[in-house]
Amino acid sequence: MISVNKVYSLDDFNLYATYDELIEYEEKNFKLFKTECIRLYFNPDYNELLGIFLSDIDGFSSLIILFLQDEIRIVNDCKISDIDTVFEKFFLQVSVGNIIVYEKINPKNVWMLL
């Protein structure tokens, strides 16, 4: 998960209740951006959240958070057109065409099913 706290100092997400060991990874070249587009990707068979896509309104800066079976993978600066390729690479058991996607552009808008 994303936190300003060190994982061994403060367990923001109570991850020690789920995992025996945590490995901290710090992105050195991450640039902040204004999140204006949010997409949520769900597996329709198990009603589970597979990933979250965050980007600025132009899609130039983005972040995909993938919830894999035993890890959380983060992909920086992925274009919207490349998202299917990312999901095919990490989620072999899920057909990309069947993934349920909700999108919200601008925090004031409502969630839309794509």
PDB file of C-alpha atoms in Angstrom:
ATOM      1  CA  MET A   1       0.000   0.000   0.000  1.00  0.00           C
ATOM      2  CA  ILE A   2       1.051   3.602  -0.253  1.00  0.00           C
ATOM      3  CA  SER A   3       1.966   5.357   2.966  1.00  0.00           C
ATOM      4  CA  VAL A   4       4.345   8.063   4.163  1.00  0.00           C
ATOM      5  CA  ASN A   5       5.152   5.886   7.191  1.00  0.00           C
ATOM      6  CA  LYS A   6       7.854   3.225   7.274  1.00  0.00           C
ATOM      7  CA  VAL A   7       6.316  -0.241   7.328  1.00  0.00           C
ATOM      8  CA  TYR A   8       8.212  -1.327  10.450  1.00  0.00           C
ATOM      9  CA  SER A   9       7.422   1.904  12.320  1.00  0.00           C
ATOM     10  CA  LEU A  10       3.662   2.064  11.855  1.00  0.00           C
ATOM     11  CA  ASP A  11       1.496  -0.589  10.202  1.00  0.00           C
ATOM     12  CA  ASP A  12      -1.118   1.740   8.645  1.00  0.00           C
ATOM     13  CA  PHE A  13      -3.036  -1.059   6.961  1.00  0.00           C
ATOM     14  CA  ASN A  14      -2.706  -3.772   9.640  1.00  0.00           C
ATOM     15  CA  LEU A  15      -0.752  -5.911   7.189  1.00  0.00           C
ATOM     16  CA  TYR A  16       0.941  -7.901   9.947  1.00  0.00           C
ATOM     17  CA  ALA A  17      -2.450  -9.456  10.669  1.00  0.00           C
ATOM     18  CA  THR A  18      -2.314 -11.011   7.192  1.00  0.00           C
ATOM     19  CA  TYR A  19       1.390 -11.535   6.429  1.00  0.00           C
ATOM     20  CA  ASP A  20       4.296 -12.962   8.412  1.00  0.00           C
ATOM     21  CA  GLU A  21       6.837 -10.703   6.745  1.00  0.00           C
ATOM     22  CA  LEU A  22       6.627  -7.395   4.898  1.00  0.00           C
ATOM     23  CA  ILE A  23       9.113  -6.081   2.353  1.00  0.00           C
ATOM     24  CA  GLU A  24       9.292  -2.335   1.999  1.00  0.00           C
ATOM     25  CA  TYR A  25       9.916  -0.846  -1.434  1.00  0.00           C
ATOM     26  CA  GLU A  26      10.515   2.829  -1.989  1.00  0.00           C
ATOM     27  CA  GLU A  27      10.164   4.352  -5.444  1.00  0.00           C
ATOM     28  CA  LYS A  28      13.034   6.779  -5.969  1.00  0.00           C
ATOM     29  CA  ASN A  29      11.853   8.596  -9.101  1.00  0.00           C
ATOM     30  CA  PHE A  30       8.138   8.862  -8.403  1.00  0.00           C
ATOM     31  CA  LYS A  31       6.633  12.200  -9.378  1.00  0.00           C
ATOM     32  CA  LEU A  32       3.424  13.418  -7.786  1.00  0.00           C
ATOM     33  CA  PHE A  33       0.460  14.223 -10.003  1.00  0.00           C
ATOM     34  CA  LYS A  34      -3.078  15.439  -9.551  1.00  0.00           C
ATOM     35  CA  THR A  35      -5.399  12.432  -9.621  1.00  0.00           C
ATOM     36  CA  GLU A  36      -8.310  13.284 -11.898  1.00  0.00           C
ATOM     37  CA  CYS A  37      -9.131   9.883 -13.376  1.00  0.00           C
ATOM     38  CA  ILE A  38      -9.748   6.772 -11.282  1.00  0.00           C
ATOM     39  CA  ARG A  39     -10.555   3.328 -12.671  1.00  0.00           C
ATOM     40  CA  LEU A  40     -11.402   0.261 -10.598  1.00  0.00           C
ATOM     41  CA  TYR A  41     -10.973  -3.207 -12.133  1.00  0.00           C
ATOM     42  CA  PHE A  42     -12.996  -6.110 -10.732  1.00  0.00           C
ATOM     43  CA  ASN A  43     -12.933  -9.850 -11.384  1.00  0.00           C
ATOM     44  CA  PRO A  44     -16.582 -10.683 -12.236  1.00  0.00           C
ATOM     45  CA  ASP A  45     -16.263 -14.313 -11.111  1.00  0.00           C
ATOM     46  CA  TYR A  46     -15.188 -13.614  -7.534  1.00  0.00           C
ATOM     47  CA  ASN A  47     -16.247  -9.981  -6.971  1.00  0.00           C
ATOM     48  CA  GLU A  48     -12.663  -9.062  -6.083  1.00  0.00           C
ATOM     49  CA  LEU A  49     -10.778  -5.857  -6.770  1.00  0.00           C
ATOM     50  CA  LEU A  50      -7.888  -6.633  -9.132  1.00  0.00           C
ATOM     51  CA  GLY A  51      -6.434  -3.186  -9.576  1.00  0.00           C
ATOM     52  CA  ILE A  52      -6.735   0.566  -9.398  1.00  0.00           C
ATOM     53  CA  PHE A  53      -5.655   2.980 -12.127  1.00  0.00           C
ATOM     54  CA  LEU A  54      -4.939   6.589 -11.140  1.00  0.00           C
ATOM     55  CA  SER A  55      -3.965   9.297 -13.623  1.00  0.00           C
ATOM     56  CA  ASP A  56      -4.021  12.970 -14.373  1.00  0.00           C
ATOM     57  CA  ILE A  57      -6.682  14.189 -16.793  1.00  0.00           C
ATOM     58  CA  ASP A  58      -4.376  13.885 -19.816  1.00  0.00           C
ATOM     59  CA  GLY A  59      -3.092  10.433 -18.893  1.00  0.00           C
ATOM     60  CA  PHE A  60       0.542  11.571 -19.021  1.00  0.00           C
ATOM     61  CA  SER A  61       1.198  10.605 -15.405  1.00  0.00           C
ATOM     62  CA  SER A  62      -0.380   7.465 -14.028  1.00  0.00           C
ATOM     63  CA  LEU A  63      -0.128   4.669 -11.529  1.00  0.00           C
ATOM     64  CA  ILE A  64      -1.622   1.176 -11.571  1.00  0.00           C
ATOM     65  CA  ILE A  65      -1.895  -0.717  -8.301  1.00  0.00           C
ATOM     66  CA  LEU A  66      -2.376  -4.457  -8.907  1.00  0.00           C
ATOM     67  CA  PHE A  67      -3.576  -6.725  -6.109  1.00  0.00           C
ATOM     68  CA  LEU A  68      -1.958 -10.073  -6.841  1.00  0.00           C
ATOM     69  CA  GLN A  69      -2.402 -13.183  -4.737  1.00  0.00           C
ATOM     70  CA  ASP A  70       0.530 -12.563  -2.414  1.00  0.00           C
ATOM     71  CA  GLU A  71       1.843  -9.144  -3.368  1.00  0.00           C
ATOM     72  CA  ILE A  72       0.889  -5.665  -4.442  1.00  0.00           C
ATOM     73  CA  ARG A  73       2.536  -4.592  -7.704  1.00  0.00           C
ATOM     74  CA  ILE A  74       2.758  -0.952  -8.827  1.00  0.00           C
ATOM     75  CA  VAL A  75       3.289   0.133 -12.437  1.00  0.00           C
ATOM     76  CA  ASN A  76       4.189   3.778 -13.100  1.00  0.00           C
ATOM     77  CA  ASP A  77       3.317   5.864 -16.154  1.00  0.00           C
ATOM     78  CA  CYS A  78       1.231   3.301 -17.997  1.00  0.00           C
ATOM     79  CA  LYS A  79      -0.976   4.609 -20.807  1.00  0.00           C
ATOM     80  CA  ILE A  80      -4.660   3.717 -20.756  1.00  0.00           C
ATOM     81  CA  SER A  81      -4.161   1.883 -24.054  1.00  0.00           C
ATOM     82  CA  ASP A  82      -1.588  -0.411 -22.374  1.00  0.00           C
ATOM     83  CA  ILE A  83      -3.709  -1.406 -19.378  1.00  0.00           C
ATOM     84  CA  ASP A  84      -5.061  -4.572 -21.035  1.00  0.00           C
ATOM     85  CA  THR A  85      -1.494  -5.747 -21.672  1.00  0.00           C
ATOM     86  CA  VAL A  86      -0.573  -5.162 -18.018  1.00  0.00           C
ATOM     87  CA  PHE A  87      -3.589  -7.159 -16.806  1.00  0.00           C
ATOM     88  CA  GLU A  88      -2.882  -9.999 -19.259  1.00  0.00           C
ATOM     89  CA  LYS A  89       0.692 -10.195 -17.962  1.00  0.00           C
ATOM     90  CA  PHE A  90      -0.196 -10.405 -14.260  1.00  0.00           C
ATOM     91  CA  PHE A  91      -3.664 -12.014 -14.224  1.00  0.00           C
ATOM     92  CA  LEU A  92      -3.469 -15.168 -16.308  1.00  0.00           C
ATOM     93  CA  GLN A  93      -6.650 -16.610 -14.760  1.00  0.00           C
ATOM     94  CA  VAL A  94      -8.842 -13.635 -15.750  1.00  0.00           C
ATOM     95  CA  SER A  95     -10.010 -12.839 -19.267  1.00  0.00           C
ATOM     96  CA  VAL A  96      -9.380  -9.144 -19.916  1.00  0.00           C
ATOM     97  CA  GLY A  97     -12.621  -8.869 -21.885  1.00  0.00           C
ATOM     98  CA  ASN A  98     -14.615  -9.951 -18.833  1.00  0.00           C
ATOM     99  CA  ILE A  99     -13.103  -7.545 -16.314  1.00  0.00           C
ATOM    100  CA  ILE A 100     -15.633  -5.079 -14.877  1.00  0.00           C
ATOM    101  CA  VAL A 101     -14.339  -1.491 -14.989  1.00  0.00           C
ATOM    102  CA  TYR A 102     -15.701   1.539 -13.165  1.00  0.00           C
ATOM    103  CA  GLU A 103     -14.371   4.999 -13.949  1.00  0.00           C
ATOM    104  CA  LYS A 104     -14.624   8.351 -12.261  1.00  0.00           C
ATOM    105  CA  ILE A 105     -13.200  11.461 -13.890  1.00  0.00           C
ATOM    106  CA  ASN A 106     -12.920  14.477 -11.638  1.00  0.00           C
ATOM    107  CA  PRO A 107     -13.882  13.880  -7.992  1.00  0.00           C
ATOM    108  CA  LYS A 108     -17.241  15.611  -8.454  1.00  0.00           C
ATOM    109  CA  ASN A 109     -18.504  13.195 -11.142  1.00  0.00           C
ATOM    110  CA  VAL A 110     -20.297   9.903 -10.520  1.00  0.00           C
ATOM    111  CA  TRP A 111     -18.893   6.419 -11.110  1.00  0.00           C
ATOM    112  CA  MET A 112     -19.559   5.084 -14.621  1.00  0.00           C
ATOM    113  CA  LEU A 113     -19.497   1.458 -15.738  1.00  0.00           C
ATOM    114  CA  LEU A 114     -17.322   1.114 -18.851  1.00  0.00           C
TER     115      LEU A 114
END
